[in-house]
Coordinates of C-alpha atoms in Angstrom, one line a residue:
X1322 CA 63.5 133.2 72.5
X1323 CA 61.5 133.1 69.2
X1324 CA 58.8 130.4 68.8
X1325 CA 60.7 129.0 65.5
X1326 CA 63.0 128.3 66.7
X1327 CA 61.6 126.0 69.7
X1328 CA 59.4 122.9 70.0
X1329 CA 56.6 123.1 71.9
X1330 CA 55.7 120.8 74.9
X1331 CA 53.9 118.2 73.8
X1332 CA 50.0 118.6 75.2
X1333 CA 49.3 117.8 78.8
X1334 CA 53.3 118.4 79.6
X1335 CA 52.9 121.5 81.5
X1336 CA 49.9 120.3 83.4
X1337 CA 51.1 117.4 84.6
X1338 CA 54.2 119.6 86.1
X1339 CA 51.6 121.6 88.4
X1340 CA 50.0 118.2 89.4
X1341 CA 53.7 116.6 90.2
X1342 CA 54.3 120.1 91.8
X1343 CA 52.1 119.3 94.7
X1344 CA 54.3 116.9 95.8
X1345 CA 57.7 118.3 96.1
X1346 CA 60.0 119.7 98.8
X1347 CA 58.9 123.2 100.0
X1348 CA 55.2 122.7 98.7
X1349 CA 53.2 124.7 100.0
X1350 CA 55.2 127.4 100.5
X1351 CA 54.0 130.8 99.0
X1352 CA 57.2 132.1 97.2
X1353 CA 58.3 128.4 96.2
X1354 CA 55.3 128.0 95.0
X1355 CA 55.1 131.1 92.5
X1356 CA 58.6 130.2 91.2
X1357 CA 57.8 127.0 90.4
X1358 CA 54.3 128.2 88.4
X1359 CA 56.7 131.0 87.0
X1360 CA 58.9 128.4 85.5
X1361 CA 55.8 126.3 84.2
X1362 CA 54.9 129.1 82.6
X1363 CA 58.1 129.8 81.0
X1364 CA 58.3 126.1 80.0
X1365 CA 55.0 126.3 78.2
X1366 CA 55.8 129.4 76.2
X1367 CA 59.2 128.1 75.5
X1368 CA 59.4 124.4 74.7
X1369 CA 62.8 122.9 74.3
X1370 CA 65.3 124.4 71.7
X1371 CA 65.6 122.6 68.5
X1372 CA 68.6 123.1 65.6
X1373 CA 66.7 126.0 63.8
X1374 CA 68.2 127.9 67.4
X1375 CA 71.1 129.3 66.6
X1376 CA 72.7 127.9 70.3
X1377 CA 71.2 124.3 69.5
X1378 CA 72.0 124.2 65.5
X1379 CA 74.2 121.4 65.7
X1380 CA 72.4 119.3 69.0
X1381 CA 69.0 117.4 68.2
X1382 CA 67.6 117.9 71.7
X1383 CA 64.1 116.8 70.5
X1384 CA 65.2 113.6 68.7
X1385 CA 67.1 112.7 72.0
X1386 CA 64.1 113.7 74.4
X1387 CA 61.2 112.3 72.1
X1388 CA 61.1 109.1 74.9
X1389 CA 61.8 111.2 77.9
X1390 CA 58.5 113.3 77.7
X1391 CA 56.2 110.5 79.7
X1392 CA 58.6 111.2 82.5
X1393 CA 59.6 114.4 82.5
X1394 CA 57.3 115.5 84.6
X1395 CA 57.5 112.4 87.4
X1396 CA 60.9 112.4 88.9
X1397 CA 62.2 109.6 91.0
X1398 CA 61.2 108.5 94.0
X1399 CA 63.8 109.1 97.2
X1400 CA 63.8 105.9 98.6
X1401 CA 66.3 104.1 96.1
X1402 CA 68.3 100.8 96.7
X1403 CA 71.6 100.3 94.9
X1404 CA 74.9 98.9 96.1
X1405 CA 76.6 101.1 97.7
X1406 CA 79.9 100.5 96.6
X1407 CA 79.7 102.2 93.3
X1408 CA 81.1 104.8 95.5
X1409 CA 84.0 103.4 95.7
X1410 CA 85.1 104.1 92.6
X1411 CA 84.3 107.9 92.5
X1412 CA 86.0 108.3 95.6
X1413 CA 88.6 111.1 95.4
X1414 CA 91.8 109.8 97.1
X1415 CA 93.7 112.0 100.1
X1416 CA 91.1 114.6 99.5
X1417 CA 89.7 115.7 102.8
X1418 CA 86.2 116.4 101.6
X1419 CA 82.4 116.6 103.0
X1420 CA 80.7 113.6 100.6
X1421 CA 77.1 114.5 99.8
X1422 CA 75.5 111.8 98.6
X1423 CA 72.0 112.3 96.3
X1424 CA 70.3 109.3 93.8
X1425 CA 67.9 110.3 91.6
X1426 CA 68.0 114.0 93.1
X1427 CA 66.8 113.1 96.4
X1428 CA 69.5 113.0 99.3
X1429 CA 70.9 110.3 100.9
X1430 CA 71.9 110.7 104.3
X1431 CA 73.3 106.6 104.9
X1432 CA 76.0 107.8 102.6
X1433 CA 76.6 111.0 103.3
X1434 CA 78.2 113.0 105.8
X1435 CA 76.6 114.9 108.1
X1436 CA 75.1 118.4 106.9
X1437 CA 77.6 121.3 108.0
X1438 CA 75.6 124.2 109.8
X1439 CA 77.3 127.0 112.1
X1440 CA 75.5 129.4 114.3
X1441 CA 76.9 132.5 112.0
X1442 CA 74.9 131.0 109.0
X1443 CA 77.6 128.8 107.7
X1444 CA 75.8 125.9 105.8
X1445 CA 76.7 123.4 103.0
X1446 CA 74.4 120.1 102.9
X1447 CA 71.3 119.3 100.9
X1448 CA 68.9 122.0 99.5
X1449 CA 65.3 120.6 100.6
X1450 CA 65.3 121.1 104.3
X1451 CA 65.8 125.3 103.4
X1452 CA 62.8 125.2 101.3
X1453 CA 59.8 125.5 103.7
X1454 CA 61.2 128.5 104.4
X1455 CA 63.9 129.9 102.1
X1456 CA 67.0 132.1 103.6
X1457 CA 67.4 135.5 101.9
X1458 CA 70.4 133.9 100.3
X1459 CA 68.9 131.4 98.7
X1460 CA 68.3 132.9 94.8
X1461 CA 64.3 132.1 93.6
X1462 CA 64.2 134.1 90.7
X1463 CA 61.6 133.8 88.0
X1464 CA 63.3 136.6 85.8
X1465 CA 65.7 133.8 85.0
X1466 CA 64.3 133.4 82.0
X1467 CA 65.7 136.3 80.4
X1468 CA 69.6 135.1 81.1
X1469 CA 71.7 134.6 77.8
X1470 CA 71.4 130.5 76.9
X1471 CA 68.2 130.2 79.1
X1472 CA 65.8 127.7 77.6
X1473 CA 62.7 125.5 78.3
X1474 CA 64.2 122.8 80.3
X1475 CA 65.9 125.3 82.5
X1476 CA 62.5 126.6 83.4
X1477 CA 61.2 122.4 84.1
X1478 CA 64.4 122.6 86.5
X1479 CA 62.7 125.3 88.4
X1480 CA 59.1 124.0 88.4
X1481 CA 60.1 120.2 89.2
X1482 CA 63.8 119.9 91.4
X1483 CA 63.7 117.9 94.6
X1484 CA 66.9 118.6 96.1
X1485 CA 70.5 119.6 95.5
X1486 CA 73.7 121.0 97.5
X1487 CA 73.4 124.1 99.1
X1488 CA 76.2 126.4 100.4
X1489 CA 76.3 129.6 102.0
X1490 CA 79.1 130.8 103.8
X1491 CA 79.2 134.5 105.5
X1492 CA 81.7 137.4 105.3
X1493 CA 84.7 136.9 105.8
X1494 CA 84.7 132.9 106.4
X1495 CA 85.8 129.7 104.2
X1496 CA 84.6 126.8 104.2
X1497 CA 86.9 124.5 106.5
X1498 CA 87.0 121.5 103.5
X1499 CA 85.6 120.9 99.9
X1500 CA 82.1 119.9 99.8
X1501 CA 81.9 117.0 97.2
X1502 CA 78.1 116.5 95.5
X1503 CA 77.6 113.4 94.2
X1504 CA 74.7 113.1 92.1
X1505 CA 73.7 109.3 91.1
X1506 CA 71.4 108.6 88.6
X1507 CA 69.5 105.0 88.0
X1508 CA 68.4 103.2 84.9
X1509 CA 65.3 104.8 83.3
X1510 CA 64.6 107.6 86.0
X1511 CA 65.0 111.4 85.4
X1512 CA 66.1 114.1 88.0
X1513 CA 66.2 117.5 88.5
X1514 CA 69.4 118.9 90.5
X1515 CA 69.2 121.9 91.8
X1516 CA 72.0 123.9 93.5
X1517 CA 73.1 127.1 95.3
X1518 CA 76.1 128.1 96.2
X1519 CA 76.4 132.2 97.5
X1520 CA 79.8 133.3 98.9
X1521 CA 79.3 137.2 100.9
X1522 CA 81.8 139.4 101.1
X1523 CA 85.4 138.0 101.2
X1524 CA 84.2 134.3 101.6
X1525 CA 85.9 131.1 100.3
X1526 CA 85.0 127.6 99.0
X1527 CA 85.6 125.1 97.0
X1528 CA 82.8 122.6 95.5
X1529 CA 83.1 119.5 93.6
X1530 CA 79.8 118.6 92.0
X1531 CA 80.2 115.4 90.2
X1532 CA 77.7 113.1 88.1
X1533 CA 77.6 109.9 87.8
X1534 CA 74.9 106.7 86.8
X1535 CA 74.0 103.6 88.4
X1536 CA 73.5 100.4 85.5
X1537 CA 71.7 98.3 85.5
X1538 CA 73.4 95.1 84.2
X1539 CA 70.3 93.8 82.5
X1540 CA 69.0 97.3 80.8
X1541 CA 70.3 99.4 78.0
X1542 CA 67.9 102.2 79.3
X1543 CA 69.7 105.0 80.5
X1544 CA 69.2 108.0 82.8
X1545 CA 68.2 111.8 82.0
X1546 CA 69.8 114.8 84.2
X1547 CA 68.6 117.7 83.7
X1548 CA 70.8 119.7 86.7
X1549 CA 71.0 123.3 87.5
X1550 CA 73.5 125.3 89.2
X1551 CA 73.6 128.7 90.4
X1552 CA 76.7 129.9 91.8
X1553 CA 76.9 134.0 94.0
X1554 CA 79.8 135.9 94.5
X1555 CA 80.0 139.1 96.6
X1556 CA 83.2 141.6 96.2
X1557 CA 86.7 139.6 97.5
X1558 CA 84.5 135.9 97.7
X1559 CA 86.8 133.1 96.0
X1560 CA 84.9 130.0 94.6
X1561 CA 86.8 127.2 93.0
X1562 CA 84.3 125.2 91.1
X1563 CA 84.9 121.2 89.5
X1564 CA 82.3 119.7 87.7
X1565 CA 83.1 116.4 86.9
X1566 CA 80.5 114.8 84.2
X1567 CA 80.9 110.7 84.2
X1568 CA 77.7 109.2 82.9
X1569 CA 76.9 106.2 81.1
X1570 CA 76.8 105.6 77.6
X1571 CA 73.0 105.4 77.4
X1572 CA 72.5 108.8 79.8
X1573 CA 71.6 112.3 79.3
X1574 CA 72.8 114.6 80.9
X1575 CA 72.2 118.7 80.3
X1576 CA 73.8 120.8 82.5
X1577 CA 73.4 125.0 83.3
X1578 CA 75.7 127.0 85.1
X1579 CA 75.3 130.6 86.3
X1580 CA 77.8 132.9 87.6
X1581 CA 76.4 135.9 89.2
X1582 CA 79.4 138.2 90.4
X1583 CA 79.4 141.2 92.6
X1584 CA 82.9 140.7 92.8
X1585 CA 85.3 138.3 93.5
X1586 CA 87.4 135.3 91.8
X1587 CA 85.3 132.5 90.3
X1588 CA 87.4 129.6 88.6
X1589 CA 85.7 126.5 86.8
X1590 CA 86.6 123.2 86.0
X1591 CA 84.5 121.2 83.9
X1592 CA 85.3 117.9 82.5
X1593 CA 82.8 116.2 80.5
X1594 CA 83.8 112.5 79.8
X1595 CA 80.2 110.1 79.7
X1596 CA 76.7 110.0 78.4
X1597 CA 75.1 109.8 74.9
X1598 CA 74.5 113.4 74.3
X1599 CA 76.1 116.3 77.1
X1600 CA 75.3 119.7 77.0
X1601 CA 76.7 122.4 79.0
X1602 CA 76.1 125.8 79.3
X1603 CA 78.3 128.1 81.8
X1604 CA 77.0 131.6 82.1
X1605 CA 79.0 133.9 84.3
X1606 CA 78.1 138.0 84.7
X1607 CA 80.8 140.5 86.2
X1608 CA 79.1 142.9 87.6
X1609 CA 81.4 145.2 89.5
X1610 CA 84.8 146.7 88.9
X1611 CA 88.2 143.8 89.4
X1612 CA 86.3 140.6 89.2
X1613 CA 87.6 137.8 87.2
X1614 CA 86.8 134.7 85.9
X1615 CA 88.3 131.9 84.6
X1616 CA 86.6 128.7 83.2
X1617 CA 88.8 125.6 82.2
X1618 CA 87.2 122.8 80.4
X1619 CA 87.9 119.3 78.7
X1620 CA 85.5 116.8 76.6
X1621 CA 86.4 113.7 75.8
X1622 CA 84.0 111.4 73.6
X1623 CA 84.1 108.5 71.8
X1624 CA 82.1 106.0 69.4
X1625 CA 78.3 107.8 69.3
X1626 CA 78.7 110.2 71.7
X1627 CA 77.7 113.4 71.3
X1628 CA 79.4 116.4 73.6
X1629 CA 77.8 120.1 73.3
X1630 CA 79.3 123.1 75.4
X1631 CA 78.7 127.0 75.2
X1632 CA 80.2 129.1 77.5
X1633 CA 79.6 132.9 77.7
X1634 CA 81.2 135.4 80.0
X1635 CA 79.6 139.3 80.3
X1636 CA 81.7 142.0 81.4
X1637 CA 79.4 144.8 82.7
X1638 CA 82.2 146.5 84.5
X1639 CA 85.9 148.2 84.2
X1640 CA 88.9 145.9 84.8
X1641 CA 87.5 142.8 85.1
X1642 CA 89.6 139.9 83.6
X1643 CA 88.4 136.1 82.3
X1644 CA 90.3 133.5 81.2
X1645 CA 89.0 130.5 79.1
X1646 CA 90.8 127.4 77.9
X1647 CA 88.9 123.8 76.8
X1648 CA 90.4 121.2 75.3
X1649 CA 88.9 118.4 73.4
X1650 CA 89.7 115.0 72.5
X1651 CA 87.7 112.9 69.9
X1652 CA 87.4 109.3 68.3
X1653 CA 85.1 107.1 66.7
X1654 CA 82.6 108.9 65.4
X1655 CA 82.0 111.2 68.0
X1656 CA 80.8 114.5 67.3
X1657 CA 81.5 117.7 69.8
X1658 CA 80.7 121.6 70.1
X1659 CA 82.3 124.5 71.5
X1660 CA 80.9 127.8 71.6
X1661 CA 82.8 130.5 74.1
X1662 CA 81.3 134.1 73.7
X1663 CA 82.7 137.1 75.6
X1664 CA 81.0 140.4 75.2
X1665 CA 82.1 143.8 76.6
X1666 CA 79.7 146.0 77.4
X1667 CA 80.3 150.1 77.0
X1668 CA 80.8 150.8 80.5
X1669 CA 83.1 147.7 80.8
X1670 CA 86.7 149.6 79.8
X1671 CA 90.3 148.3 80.8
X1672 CA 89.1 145.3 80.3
X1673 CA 90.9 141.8 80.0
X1674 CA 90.1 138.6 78.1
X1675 CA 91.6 135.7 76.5
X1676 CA 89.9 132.6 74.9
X1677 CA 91.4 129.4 73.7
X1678 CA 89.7 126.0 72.3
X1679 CA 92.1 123.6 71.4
X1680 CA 91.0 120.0 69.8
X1681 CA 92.4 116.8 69.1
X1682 CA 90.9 114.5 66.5
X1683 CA 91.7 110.8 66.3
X1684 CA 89.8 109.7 63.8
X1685 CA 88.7 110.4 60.3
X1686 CA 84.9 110.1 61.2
X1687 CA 85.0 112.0 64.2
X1688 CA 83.5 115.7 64.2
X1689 CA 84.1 119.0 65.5
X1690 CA 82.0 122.6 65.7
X1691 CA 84.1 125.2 67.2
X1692 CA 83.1 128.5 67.6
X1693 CA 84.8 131.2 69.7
X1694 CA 83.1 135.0 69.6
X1695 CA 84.2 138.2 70.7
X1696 CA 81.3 140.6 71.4
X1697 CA 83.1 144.3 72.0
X1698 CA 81.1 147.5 73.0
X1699 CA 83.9 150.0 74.6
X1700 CA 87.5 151.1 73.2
X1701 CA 90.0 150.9 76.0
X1702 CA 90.3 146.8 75.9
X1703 CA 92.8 143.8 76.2
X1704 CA 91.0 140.9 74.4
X1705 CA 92.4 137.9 72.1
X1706 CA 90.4 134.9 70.8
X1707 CA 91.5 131.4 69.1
X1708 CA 90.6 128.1 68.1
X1709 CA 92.6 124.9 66.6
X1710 CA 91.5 121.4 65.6
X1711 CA 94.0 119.1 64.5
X1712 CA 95.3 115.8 64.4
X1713 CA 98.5 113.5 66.2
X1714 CA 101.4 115.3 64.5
X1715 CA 103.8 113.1 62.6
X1716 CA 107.3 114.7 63.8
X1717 CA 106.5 114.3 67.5
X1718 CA 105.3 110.9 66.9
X1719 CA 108.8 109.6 64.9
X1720 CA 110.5 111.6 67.7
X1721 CA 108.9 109.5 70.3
X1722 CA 109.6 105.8 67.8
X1723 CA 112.7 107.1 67.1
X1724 CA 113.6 106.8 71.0
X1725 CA 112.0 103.5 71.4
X1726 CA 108.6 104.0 72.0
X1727 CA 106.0 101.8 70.1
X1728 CA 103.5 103.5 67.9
X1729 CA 101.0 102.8 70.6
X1730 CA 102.6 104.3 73.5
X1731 CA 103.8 106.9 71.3
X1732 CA 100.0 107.9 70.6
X1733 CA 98.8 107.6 74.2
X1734 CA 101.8 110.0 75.6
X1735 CA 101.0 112.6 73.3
X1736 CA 97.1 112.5 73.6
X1737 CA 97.4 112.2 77.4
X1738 CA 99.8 115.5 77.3
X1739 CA 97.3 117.4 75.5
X1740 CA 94.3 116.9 77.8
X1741 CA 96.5 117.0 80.5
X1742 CA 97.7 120.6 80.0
X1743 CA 93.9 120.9 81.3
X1744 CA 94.0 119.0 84.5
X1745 CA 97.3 120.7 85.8
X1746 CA 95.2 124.1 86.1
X1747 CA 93.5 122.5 89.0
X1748 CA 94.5 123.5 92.3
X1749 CA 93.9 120.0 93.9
X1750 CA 96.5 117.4 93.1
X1751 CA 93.5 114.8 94.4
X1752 CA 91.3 116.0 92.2
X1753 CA 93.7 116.0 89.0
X1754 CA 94.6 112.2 89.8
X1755 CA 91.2 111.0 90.1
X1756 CA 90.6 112.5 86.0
X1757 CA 94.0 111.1 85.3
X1758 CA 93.4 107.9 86.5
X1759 CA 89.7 107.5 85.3
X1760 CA 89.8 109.9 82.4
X1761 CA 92.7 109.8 80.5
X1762 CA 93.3 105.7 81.0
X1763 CA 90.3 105.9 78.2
X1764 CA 92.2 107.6 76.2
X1765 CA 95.2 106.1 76.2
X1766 CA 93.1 102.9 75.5
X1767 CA 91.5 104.9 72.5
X1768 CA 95.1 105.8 71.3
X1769 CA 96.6 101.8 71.6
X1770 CA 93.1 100.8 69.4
X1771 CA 93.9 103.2 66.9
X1772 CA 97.3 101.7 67.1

C-alpha cells in the first residue's frame, strides 16, 4: 500500500489504541496481545485509504470519517439499554435459527440463545470467552496485512474488536441449525465486529450475520461499524454465508470478508440495503484443486446514499470454479460501486469463472461505477465477464399498461423482478421473504414515487 495514496492517522490515534487495548477481552494474553500491537502497527503505517487509491477512487472515506476519529479508538461500553423489541422486526419468520444477539460489539446474552458447545469441539456463540486462551482454530494472523483490499481500518479491527460470533465445527459434522448474528449498533457509538467461522474437513454450516442500528428518535447522529469477518474452509467443508446490511440513514458501516479455502463449497449472500456510506469488500482464495465459490450480491440505495463493493476471487489451483452475480438498484441521487476481480494464477489450469453485474437506474441523478476484471495467468481456462446498467425499459412497461396495470404497479413489478432474480439464489425460503418483505417493499415505494 503506497503512502500516497493513504491518509495518515491523525496524531495520538495509534496511541490511544494501545491505551484502549488494555482493556479489552483477552488482554493480557501473550499472542492476543502481539496481534493486536501488530495491527497498531499496521494502522500507523497505513492510515485509511483515500480516492488517490485506486480501490477507494470513487469513496471519500476520510471526508466520511473526519468526525469519527475522537472515537475510533473508544468503543462502546457492553452494558447497553435499548428496547428490546427492535428485534422484532429483524426476526426471520419459520427459520429455525440460533439468535446471537450483540449491541455495540459486546454480546448480549438476555437476548440471545444459549452458546452451542459439544464435547467434540463443536462451538458457535460469542468470540470473547475463547480469547484468554485462543483454540488452534481460531485465525490471529498479523500477515493479514498483505491480503488483496487490506487497509488501515482492517488493521484498527484487529487492534480494537470486543466480540463477535465464533463457529467451529469438526470433521465430518454440520451444524444442527443456522446461527443468526445480529449485530446492533446505537446512536453515536462505534464497534468493532469481529468473526470466525472455520469448517474442517467435510463440515457444514450455514451463518446469517446481519446489521442493523438502534435510533435514537431525538438524534440525527448515526453509528460507525467497522466489522470483520474471516471465514475457513477445509477440503469437502460447505458454508452458506448471508450477510444482510440494514443500517440507518445516518450510519457507517464498512465491512471485510475473507475466504480462505483448502477446499470446499463457499456461497455468499450479501445484501446491502441502509447507511450513508457502505463498503464491502469480499476476498475469497482457492487454494487447492475442485473448490468453488460463488458470491451473490444486491445494493439498493436511495436519496444520498452512498454503496461501495469490491469483490475479488483468486484461483491458486486447477479446476476450481466461482460464480458471481450482483445486482443493483438506484434512485435519488444515490451513487454505487462495483468492482469484481478474478485472477488466475499459472498453476491454476481448467479453470472456471463467470462474472455478472447487472444495474438498474431510476433516476436521472443517480450514479453508477462498475467495474468487472479479469486477471488471467495460465492457458487451459473457462472464464467470461460482463456488466450492464440501464434503465425501466419502455416495451415491458406498455406491455404491463397495456394489460391493465397502472404505471406505478407497472414500475414496481419490474424493479422487484430484477432484484429478485437475486433473492431466489438463496437456499432458505425464510431468508428470501424477510429481504422481500423489508427490502424490496422500498423499492416498490421508490418505483410508485417516481410514478
Amino acid at each position: 500500500m503506497s503512502a500516497v495514496a493513504m491518509q495518515e492517522p491523525p496524531e495520538g490515534v495509534a496511541p490511544e489504541m494501545l491505551a484502549a487495548m488494555r482493556g479489552l477481552p483477552g488482554s493480557g494474553n501473550r499472542k492476543l496481545d502481539a496481534y493486536r500491537q501488530a495491527c497498531v502497527d499496521t494502522f500507523g503505517r497505513s492510515g485509511i485509504p483515500t480516492m488517490r487509491h485506486e480501490d477507494w477512487k470513487y469513496t471519500d472515506l476520510p471526508r466520511v470519517l473526519t468526525p469519527w476519529w475522537s472515537r475510533l479508538c473508544t468503543p462502546a461500553a457492553g452494558d447497553a439499554l435499548f428496547d428490546a423489541g427492535v428485534l422484532d422486526a429483524l426476526r426471520l419468520n419459520d427459520l429455525d435459527a440460533q439468535r446471537l444477539v450483540f449491541v455495540d460489539g459486546h454480546f448480549h446474552p438476555g437476548l440471545s440463545d444459549a452458546p452451542l458447545a459439544g464435547g467434540d469441539g463443536l462451538y458457535a456463540g460469542p468470540l470473547a470467552p475463547l480469547l484468554d486462551m485462543p483454540p488452534s482454530w481460531l485465525i490471529l494472523d498479523a500477515g493479514e496485512s498483505e491480503a488483496p483490499l487490506y487497509h488501515g481500518l482492517n488493521a484498527a479491527n484487529g487492534a480494537l474488536f470486543t466480540d463477535g460470533l465464533a463457529v467451529h465445527v469438526p470433521a465430518g459434522k454440520a451444524l444442527p441449525r443456522p446461527v443468526q448474528a445480529i449485530f446492533l449498533s446505537r446512536s453515536g457509538q462505534v464497534s468493532h465486529p469481529r468473526n470466525h467461522v472455520d469448517l474442517a474437513a467435510g463440515a457444514r454450516a450455514t451463518v446469517i450475520e446481519q446489521y442493523a442500528s438502534i435510533q435514537a428518535p431525538d438524534r440525527e447522529e448515526g453509528a460507525l461499524d467497522n466489522a470483520v469477518s474471516r471465514m475457513a474452509l477445509a477440503e469437502g467443508a460447505e458454508l452458506t454465508h448471508y450477510r444482510l446490511q440494514q443500517l440507518g440513514p445516518h450510519d457507517v458501516h464498512l465491512g471485510r470478508v475473507q475466504v480462505d479455502q483448502e477446499g470446499g463449497r463457499y456461497a455468499a449472500h450479501a445484501v446491502n440495503l441502509g447507511g450513508q456510506l457502505c463498503r464491502l469488500d469480499i476476498v475469497a482464495g482457492l487454494q487447492r484443486e475442485g473448490a468453488g465459490c460463488e458470491l451473490n450480491g444486491l445494493y439498493m440505495a436511495g436519496g444520498l446514499q452512498h454503496t461501495d463493493c469490491h469483490t475479488r476471487i483468486d484461483h491458486h489451483a486447477p479446476a476450481c470454479s466461482s460464480r458471481e452475480f450482483f445486482k443493483g438498484v438506484l434512485d435519488g441521487r444515490a451513487h454505487a460501486v462495483f468492482n469484481g476481480k478474478i485472477v488466475v494464477y499459472p498453476d491454476a489450469q481448467k479453470t472456471d469463472s463467470a462474472q455478472s453485474n447487472a444495474n438498474l437506474v431510476l433516476s436521472r441523478q443517480a450514479e453508477i461505477d462498475t467495474k468487472p476484471e479479469l486477471e488471467i495467468y495460465a492457458d487451459d481456462v473457462k472464464c467470461a465477464h460482463g456488466a450492464t446498467v440501464g434503465q425501466l425499459d419502455a416495451n415491458q412497461l406498455f406491455y404491463l399498461r397495456s394489460r391493465g396495470f397502472s404505471e406505478a404497479a407497472a414500475k414496481q413489478t419490474l424493479t422487484v423482478a430484477f432484484a429478485d432474480e437475486v433473492l431466489a439464489r438463496m437456499p432458505h425460503p425464510e431468508v428470501r421473504a424477510y429481504l422481500e418483505r423489508v427490502g424490496l417493499s422500498r423499492l416498490a415505494a421508490a418505483a410508485e414515487v417516481l410514478a
